[in-house]
Structure formats: C-alpha cells, structure tokens
XYZ file of C-alpha atoms in Angstrom:
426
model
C 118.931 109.959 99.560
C 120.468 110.426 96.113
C 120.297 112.862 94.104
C 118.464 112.621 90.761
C 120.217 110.867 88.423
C 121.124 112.463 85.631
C 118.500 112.381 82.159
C 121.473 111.133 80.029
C 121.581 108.097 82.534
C 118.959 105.544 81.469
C 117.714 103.232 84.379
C 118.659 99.689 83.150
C 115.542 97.144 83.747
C 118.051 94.359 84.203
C 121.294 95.601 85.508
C 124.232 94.862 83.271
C 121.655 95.426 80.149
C 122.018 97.660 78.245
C 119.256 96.106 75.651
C 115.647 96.705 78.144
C 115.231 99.545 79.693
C 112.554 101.253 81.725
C 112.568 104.250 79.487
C 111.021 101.957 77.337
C 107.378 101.675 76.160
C 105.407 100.447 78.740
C 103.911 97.661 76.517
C 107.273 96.515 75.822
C 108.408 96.216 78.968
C 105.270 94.019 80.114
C 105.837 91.723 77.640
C 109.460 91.993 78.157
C 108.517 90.313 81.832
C 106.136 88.313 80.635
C 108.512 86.395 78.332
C 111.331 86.445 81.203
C 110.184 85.961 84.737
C 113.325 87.009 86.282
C 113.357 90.325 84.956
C 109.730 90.820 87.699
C 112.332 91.435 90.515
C 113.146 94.880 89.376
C 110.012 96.447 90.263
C 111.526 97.824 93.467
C 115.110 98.121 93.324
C 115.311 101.522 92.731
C 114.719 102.570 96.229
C 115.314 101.365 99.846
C 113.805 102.612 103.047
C 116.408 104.623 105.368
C 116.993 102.615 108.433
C 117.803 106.075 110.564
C 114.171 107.108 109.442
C 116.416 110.133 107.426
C 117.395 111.739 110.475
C 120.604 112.212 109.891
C 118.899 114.084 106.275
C 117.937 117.376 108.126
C 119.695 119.917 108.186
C 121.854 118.399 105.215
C 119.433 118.001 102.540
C 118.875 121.469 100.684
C 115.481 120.183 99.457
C 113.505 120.307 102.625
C 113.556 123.860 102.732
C 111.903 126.260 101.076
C 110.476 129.449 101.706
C 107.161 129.367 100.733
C 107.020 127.515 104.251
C 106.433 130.336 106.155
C 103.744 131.498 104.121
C 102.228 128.181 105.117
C 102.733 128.254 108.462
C 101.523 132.038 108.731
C 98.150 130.598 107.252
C 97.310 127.599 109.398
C 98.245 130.456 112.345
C 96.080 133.014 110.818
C 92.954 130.016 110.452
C 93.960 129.246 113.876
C 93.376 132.368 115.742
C 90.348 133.505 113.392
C 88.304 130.319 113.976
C 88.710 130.469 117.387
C 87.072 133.907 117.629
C 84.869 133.189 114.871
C 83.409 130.327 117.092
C 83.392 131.908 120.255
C 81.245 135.047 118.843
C 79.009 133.069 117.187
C 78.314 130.147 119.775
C 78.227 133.032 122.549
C 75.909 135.113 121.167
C 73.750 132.127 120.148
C 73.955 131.142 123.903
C 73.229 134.245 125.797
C 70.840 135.569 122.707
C 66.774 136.003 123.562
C 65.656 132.898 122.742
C 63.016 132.116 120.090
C 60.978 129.143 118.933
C 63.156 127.441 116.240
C 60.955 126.588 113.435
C 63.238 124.955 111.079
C 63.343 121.380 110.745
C 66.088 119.124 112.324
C 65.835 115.470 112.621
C 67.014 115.168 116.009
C 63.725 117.125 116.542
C 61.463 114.911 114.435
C 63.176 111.802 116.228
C 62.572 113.119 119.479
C 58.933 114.561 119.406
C 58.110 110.651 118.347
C 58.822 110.162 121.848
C 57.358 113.311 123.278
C 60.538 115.359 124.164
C 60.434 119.112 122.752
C 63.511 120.922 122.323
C 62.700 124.640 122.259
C 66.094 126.149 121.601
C 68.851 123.256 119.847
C 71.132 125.867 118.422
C 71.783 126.446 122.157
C 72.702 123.358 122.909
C 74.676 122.585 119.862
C 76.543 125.717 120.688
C 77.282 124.965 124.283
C 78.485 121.546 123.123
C 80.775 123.082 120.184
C 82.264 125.219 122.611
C 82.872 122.571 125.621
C 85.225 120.563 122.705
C 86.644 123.404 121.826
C 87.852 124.043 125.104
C 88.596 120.393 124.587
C 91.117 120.709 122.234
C 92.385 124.087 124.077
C 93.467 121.881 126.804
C 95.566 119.848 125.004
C 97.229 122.509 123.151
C 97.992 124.119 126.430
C 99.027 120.947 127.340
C 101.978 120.413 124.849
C 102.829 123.925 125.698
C 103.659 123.191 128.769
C 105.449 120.440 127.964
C 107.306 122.106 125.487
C 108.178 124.394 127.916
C 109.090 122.386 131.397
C 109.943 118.764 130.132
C 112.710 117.706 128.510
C 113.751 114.766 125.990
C 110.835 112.361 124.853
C 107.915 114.096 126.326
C 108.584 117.623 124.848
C 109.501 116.680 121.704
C 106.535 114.468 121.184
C 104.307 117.350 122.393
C 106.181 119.949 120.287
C 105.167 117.629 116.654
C 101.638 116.714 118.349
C 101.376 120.307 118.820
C 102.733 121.068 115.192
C 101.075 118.403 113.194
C 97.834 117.701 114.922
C 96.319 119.948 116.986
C 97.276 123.005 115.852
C 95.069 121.518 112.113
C 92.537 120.768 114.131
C 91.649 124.196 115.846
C 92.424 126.249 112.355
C 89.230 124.274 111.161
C 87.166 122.660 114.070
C 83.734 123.450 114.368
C 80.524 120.787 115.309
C 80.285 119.966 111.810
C 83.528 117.568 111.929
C 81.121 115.001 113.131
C 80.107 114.124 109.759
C 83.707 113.199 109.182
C 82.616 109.745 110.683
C 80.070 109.455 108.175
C 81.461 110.136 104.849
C 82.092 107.817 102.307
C 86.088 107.882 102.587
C 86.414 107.919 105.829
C 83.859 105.495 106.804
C 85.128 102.955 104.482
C 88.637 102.938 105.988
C 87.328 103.030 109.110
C 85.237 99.487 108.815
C 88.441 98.462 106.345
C 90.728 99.320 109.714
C 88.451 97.504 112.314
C 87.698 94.092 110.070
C 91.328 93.555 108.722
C 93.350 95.724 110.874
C 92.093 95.916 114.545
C 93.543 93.439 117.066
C 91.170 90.496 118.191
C 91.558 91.691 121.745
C 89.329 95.042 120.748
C 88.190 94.353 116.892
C 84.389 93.111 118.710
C 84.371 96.269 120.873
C 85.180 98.647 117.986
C 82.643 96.889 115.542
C 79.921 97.918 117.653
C 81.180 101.849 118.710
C 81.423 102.313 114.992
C 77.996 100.469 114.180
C 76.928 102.396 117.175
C 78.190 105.667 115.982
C 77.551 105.594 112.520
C 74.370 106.637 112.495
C 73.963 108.800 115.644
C 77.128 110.820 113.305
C 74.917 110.927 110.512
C 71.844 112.669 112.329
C 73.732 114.646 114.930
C 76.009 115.896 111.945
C 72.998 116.915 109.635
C 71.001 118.718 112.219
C 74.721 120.291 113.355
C 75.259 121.436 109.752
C 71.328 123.086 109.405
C 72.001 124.837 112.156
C 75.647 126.718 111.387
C 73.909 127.575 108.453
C 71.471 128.913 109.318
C 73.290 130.544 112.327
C 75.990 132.338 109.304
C 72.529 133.240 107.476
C 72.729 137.011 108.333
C 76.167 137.134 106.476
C 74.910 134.810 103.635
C 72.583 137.351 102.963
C 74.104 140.243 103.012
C 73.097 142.426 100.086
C 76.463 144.836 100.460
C 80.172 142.938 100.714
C 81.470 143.766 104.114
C 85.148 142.313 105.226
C 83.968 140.760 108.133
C 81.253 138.957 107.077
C 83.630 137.420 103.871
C 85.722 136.608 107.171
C 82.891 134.567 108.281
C 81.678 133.006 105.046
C 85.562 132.062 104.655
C 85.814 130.149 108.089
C 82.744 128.736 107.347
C 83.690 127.126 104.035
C 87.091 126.332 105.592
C 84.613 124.343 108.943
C 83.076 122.754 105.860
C 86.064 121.311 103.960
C 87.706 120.306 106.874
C 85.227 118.128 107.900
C 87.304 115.133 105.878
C 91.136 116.105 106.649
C 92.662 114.070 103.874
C 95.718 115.240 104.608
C 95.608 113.337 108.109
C 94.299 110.065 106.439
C 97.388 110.240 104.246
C 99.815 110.654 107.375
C 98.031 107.820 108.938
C 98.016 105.601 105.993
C 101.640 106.258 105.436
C 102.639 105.731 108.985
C 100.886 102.170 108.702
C 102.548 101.469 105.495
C 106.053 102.219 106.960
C 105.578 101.502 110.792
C 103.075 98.556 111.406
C 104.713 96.234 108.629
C 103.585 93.855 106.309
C 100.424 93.109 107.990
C 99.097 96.051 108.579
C 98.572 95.695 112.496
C 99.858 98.557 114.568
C 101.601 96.635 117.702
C 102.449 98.534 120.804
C 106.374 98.056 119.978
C 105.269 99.587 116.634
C 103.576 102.710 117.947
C 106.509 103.354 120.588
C 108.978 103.465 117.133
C 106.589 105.883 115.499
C 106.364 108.187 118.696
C 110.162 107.899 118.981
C 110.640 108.963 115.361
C 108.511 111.937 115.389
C 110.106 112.893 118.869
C 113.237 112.607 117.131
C 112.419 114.566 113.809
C 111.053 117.364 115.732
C 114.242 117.574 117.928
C 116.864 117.241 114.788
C 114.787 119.788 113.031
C 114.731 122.607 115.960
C 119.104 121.295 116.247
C 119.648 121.987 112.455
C 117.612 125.177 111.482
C 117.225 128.768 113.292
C 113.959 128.367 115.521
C 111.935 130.596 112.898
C 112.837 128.330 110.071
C 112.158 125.116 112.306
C 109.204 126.281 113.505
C 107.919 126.689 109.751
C 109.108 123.505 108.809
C 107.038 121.974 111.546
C 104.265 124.111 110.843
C 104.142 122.899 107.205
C 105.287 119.323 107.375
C 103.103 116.846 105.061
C 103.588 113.566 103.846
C 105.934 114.785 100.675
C 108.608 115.463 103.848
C 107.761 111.850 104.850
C 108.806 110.152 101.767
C 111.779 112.599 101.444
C 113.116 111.262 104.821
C 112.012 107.742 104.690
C 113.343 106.775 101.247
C 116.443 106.555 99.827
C 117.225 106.036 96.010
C 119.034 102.977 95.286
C 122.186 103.310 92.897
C 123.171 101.226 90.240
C 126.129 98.855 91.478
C 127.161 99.247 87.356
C 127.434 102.722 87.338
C 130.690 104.338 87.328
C 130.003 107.236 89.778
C 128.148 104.650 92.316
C 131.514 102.422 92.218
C 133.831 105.798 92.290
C 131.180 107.201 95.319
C 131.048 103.680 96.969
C 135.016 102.983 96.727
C 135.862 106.640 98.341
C 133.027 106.234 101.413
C 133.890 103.315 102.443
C 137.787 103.748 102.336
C 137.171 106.753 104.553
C 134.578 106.152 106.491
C 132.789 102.945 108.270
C 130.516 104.027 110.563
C 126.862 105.819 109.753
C 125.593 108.906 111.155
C 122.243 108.448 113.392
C 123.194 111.770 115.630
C 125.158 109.912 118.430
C 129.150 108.697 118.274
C 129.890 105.541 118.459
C 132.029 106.174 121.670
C 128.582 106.539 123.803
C 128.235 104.215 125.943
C 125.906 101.498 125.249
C 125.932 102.280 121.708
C 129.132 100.953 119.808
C 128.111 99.309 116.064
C 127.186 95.732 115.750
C 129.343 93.514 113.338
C 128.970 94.416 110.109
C 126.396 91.851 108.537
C 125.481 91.187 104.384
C 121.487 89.853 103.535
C 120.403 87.165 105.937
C 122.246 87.651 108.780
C 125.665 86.795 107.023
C 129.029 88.304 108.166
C 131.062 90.231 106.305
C 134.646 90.190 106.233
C 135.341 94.009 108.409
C 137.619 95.133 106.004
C 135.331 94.186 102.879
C 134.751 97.085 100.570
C 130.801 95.982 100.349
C 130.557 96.025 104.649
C 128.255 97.915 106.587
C 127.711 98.754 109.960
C 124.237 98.895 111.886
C 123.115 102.321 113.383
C 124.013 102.515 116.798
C 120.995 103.290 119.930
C 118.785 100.910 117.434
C 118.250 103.544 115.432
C 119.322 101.315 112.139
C 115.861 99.703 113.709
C 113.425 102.367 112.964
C 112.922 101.621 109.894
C 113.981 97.757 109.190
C 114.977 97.239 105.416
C 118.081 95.653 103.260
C 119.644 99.001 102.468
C 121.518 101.068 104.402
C 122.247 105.104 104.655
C 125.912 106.086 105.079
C 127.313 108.658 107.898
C 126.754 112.516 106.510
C 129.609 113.064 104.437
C 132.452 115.331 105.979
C 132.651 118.550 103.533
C 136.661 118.840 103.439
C 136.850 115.143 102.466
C 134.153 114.714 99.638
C 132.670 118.284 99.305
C 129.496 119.295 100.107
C 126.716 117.530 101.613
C 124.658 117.913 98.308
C 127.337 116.876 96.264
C 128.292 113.517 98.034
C 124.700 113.025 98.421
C 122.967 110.079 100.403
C 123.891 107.064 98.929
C 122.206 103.688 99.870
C 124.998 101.212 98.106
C 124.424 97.281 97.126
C 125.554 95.045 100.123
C 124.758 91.909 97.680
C 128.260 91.925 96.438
C-alpha cells in the first residue's frame, strides 16, 4: 500500500486538474458532477484491491504492529481461561446441588405445563446442556491444537487462524445465553437478508424453514436461558460487601451478556463477502477454498515474518482494520512527480512481484504481461506488469497490481519505497 500522501498534496477530482478538487466543499463537488458526468468515474480511483491479498505486506509494513497487541491478546486469554472456570463452577454446582422446587417463572415452563409436562429442576438441565457445548467447542480447540502441532501446510495453518480468530472469541465469552444471538434484531435481519438474496437455490428452501423453525424456539429457549443465569449469579448480585471474586463473576457475566451479538464477527463475515464472493454476493465453493487459502496463508507469513510472541499477538488481536490494511492498496496519481520518479525506478529494476515464491519454482513462472482487457503489453514497456505467480495475483481479482517488496540497498527501506499500485492504463 502507499503511504499517506502528503497534506500539501491535494487529491485532484479529475486528474490533470488542477481547478476541482476533492478538498473541496462537498456541495461543490456534487454539483461539480452533476454538471459533468464524466467527472462520476472518480469515485473509486483512489484505491485498488491487492491481488496477493497483501501477503507479501507482512512483515514489511511497520503499521501492522503495535504493542498494545499484546495487551489484547493477554485479555481475550485472561476471558478465556476465567469463563471457562466461571462456567464450570457455576453449572457444576447447579448440577450436583440439592435440588429445590424452582418457583420462578420461565416460559418453557408455562408452554409445557399446557401440555402436562412438569419440569421440577430446569436450571439443571440448562446447565448440563451449557456444559455439553462447552465441551463442544473444547473439542475443536483441541482439535486445531493438534493440528497445529502434527500437520503441516494447509491444514495447520487453517487451524492455527480458526484457532486464533474464532474459537478462541468464542470460549472467552460463551455461555447458554448466545442463543439469543439468533434472535436479535441485527443479526436476525442479516440472517433472512443472507438466506432470501444470498443463499444458493440448491439449499435457500431448506434454510428458510431452519431459520423460521429456529427463530422462535431461540427466542423462548434464550429468555428462559437468560432468567435463569441470573438468577443463578443472584448470590453475587446481592452481595451487600464488594468481594473480588464475586466482581469476577458479575464481570464474566456482563461479558456472557454482550457477547451474545459478536459484531466484530458479523464485520469479518461481511467483509469476507464483500471481497471474496464478488459482485453478487453468493459465496461459491471456488470462493470459499480462496478465502481458506488466504487465511492459511496470512497466518503462515505472519508466524515467517515476526518472533512467535509477536505473531502470536498479532493473531490474537487481528480485526477487520488488519483486513483492509492488507487487502487495499492506495492508488497513485499517474501526474504526480514522485509516482512517475517511483514508477520509472521499479520498473527499470525490477519486473516481477513478490507473492512469497520465485519465479524459478516450478510450475509457477509469470504469465505475459497483460494491460485492461486482456491486452498485451509490449515486455519491455515501462507501464507492463506481470501476474503473481501460484495464482496468487488470483486471490483477490482487480485492475491494479502490487509490485515485488522493494530490495533495501536499491531503493531504501521498505517504508520508504512503499507499496505502490501504479496506472497500467498508459
């Protein structure tokens, strides 16, 4: 990516005018466009999507790291191992306590008795359920352990960012309560949005009905779930002297609460359709297999390019601003000075892009360098290009390009030759 440009340069609405500009007033820009259509093709040509997905951006772009990281990471750890034992002391002693006639109300209760079915003790069986999931998602955390551990290539890098970025968020706030996830108003909306306009025809009837289905069974199941961790934390509630542990547990409760609607996962998810499943919208099989061989291939650059402590952080504390940071690229102005001076120097020295293999593998040497719409270009043309080799130019398909990382005795440092995405258009 390139840097930010600097605040003396003004981004030119039309390039080669010097007369509208975007640092203009908004107003005056509209009507600007209004009055001349062509100028409403420079909405997005400040930025191009990285066809290497920004792999070959870790590890050379300063901005990815910081340290607050591990003070990140340390906390979804910490949430991790407290809500674990916060869950199994409260759903075992709920289990194996005396059991008493619960006199609260709970719909499931109300439903039920319509019917003639008693339930004498439901915090035991909502506690033997919360448990069984838990051990649930145990499984498949000691699952990408072991993978991480005894596989190699694709299947233990894709368990070490499932690990990193999904399950690990999960346990540091699962409890029964998540079920109302499938019931609030967010996440309910995108999820009949997905299944109408989104779901293949094969499965869109199937999926209409599970989620007609489980709408409602979420929205009982979840309320009567919620009473009863309640009133199961009342005896800390209560309290009428602060004592650490029972903050503790009012903390991890609040935290099973909030993270009933993970918005940060509905971002990921939204972005990953945005970038992955095209302009439609529709996630194909060929589509998933790119985005599973991009985040097998982020986690592996990232644990290549940083000591394991900082990679592991990194992983720990990836979000969706590290997304964009990777997947774009700003464009530069073809009339700028420094992007003709940059330009002029990279491709005299160099030809080829980085995407982490040489072009002397085998099976991998560059295609013939190619302008918009399939065009050649001449090889030795100033404005040529190569595709990434092992289709990684693929991963994200787009009309700009990113150039190989720059070799620090030629052009200086990685930060100061930057990530330039030039004009192909001539």
């Amino acid at each position: 990516m390139v840097g930010v440009p600097p605040q003396s340069q003004k981004e030119p609405l039309l390039r080669g005018t010097t007369t509208m500009l975007w640092s203009n007033q908004a107003d005056q820009v509209f009507d600007a466009m209004k009055s001349n259509p062509s100028l409403q093709t420079r909405f997005f040509d400040h930025v191009v999507i990285g066809e290497d997905g920004g792999l070959s951006e870790i590890g050379n772009k300063e901005e990815m790291w910081y340290d607050t990281r591990f003070l990140s990471s340390a906390v979804i750890l910490l949430f991790v191992v407290y809500n674990i034992v916060f869950l199994l002391s409260q759903d075992l002693g709920a289990i194996f306590k005396k059991p008493e006639p619960y006199t609260h109300f709970l719909l499931t209760n109300s439903i039920l008795s319509q019917i003639g079915i008693e339930v004498d003790s439901p915090q035991k069986i909502m506690s033997v359920v919360e448990l069984l999931m838990l051990f649930v998602l145990l499984s498949f955390a000691l699952k990408h352990c072991k993978n991480i551990l005894f596989r190699s290539g694709f299947c233990k890098w894709q368990a070490t960012a499932h690990l990193c970025w999904f399950t690990l968020p999960d346990l540091s706030c699962y409890s029964a309560i998540k079920v109302l996830q499938f019931v609030t108003p967010q996440q309910l909306m995108y999820d009949l949005n997905y299944v109408l306009w989104y779901e293949p025809k094969a499965t869109q009837n199937l999926k209409l009905v599970m989620l007609l289905v489980r709408t409602p069974l979420a929205w009982i199941i979840g309320l009567d779930t919620f009473l009863i961790k309640v009133r199961l934390a009342n005896s800390m509630i209560m309290q009428r002297r602060c004592q650490f542990q029972d903050v503790l547990g009012v903390i991890i409760l609040m935290v099973q609460i909030l993270g009933v609607v993970q918005i940060g996962k509905t971002i990921k998810n939204r972005l990953y359709r945005f970038v992955f499943a095209g302009e439609d919208g529709m996630m194909t099989n060929d589509e998933r297999v790119r985005q599973d061989v991009w985040e097998a291939m982020v986690a592996e650059r990232i644990f290549d390019k940083f000591p394991f402590h900082k990679a592991a952080a990194l992983m720990l504390s990836w979000c969706d601003d590290d997304f964009q940071m990777l997947a774009l690229n700003d464009a530069e102005s073809p009339h700028s000075n420094d992007a003709e001076s940059s330009h002029s120097s990279a491709s005299s020295n160099s030809s080829e892009f980085y995407s982490g293999h040489s072009d002397d593998d085998d099976g991998c040497a560059p295609q013939k360098p190619i302008g918009p719409g399939g065009t050649d270009l001449p090889a030795n043309s100033s404005k040529a290009c190569c595709h990434l080799p092992r289709c990684l130019g693929s991963l994200f398909p787009t009309v700009g390009v990113m150039p190989k990382a720059a070799n620090t005795e030629e052009f200086g440092s990685p930060k100061q030759f930057g990530h330039q995405s030039y004009d192909i258009s001539g």
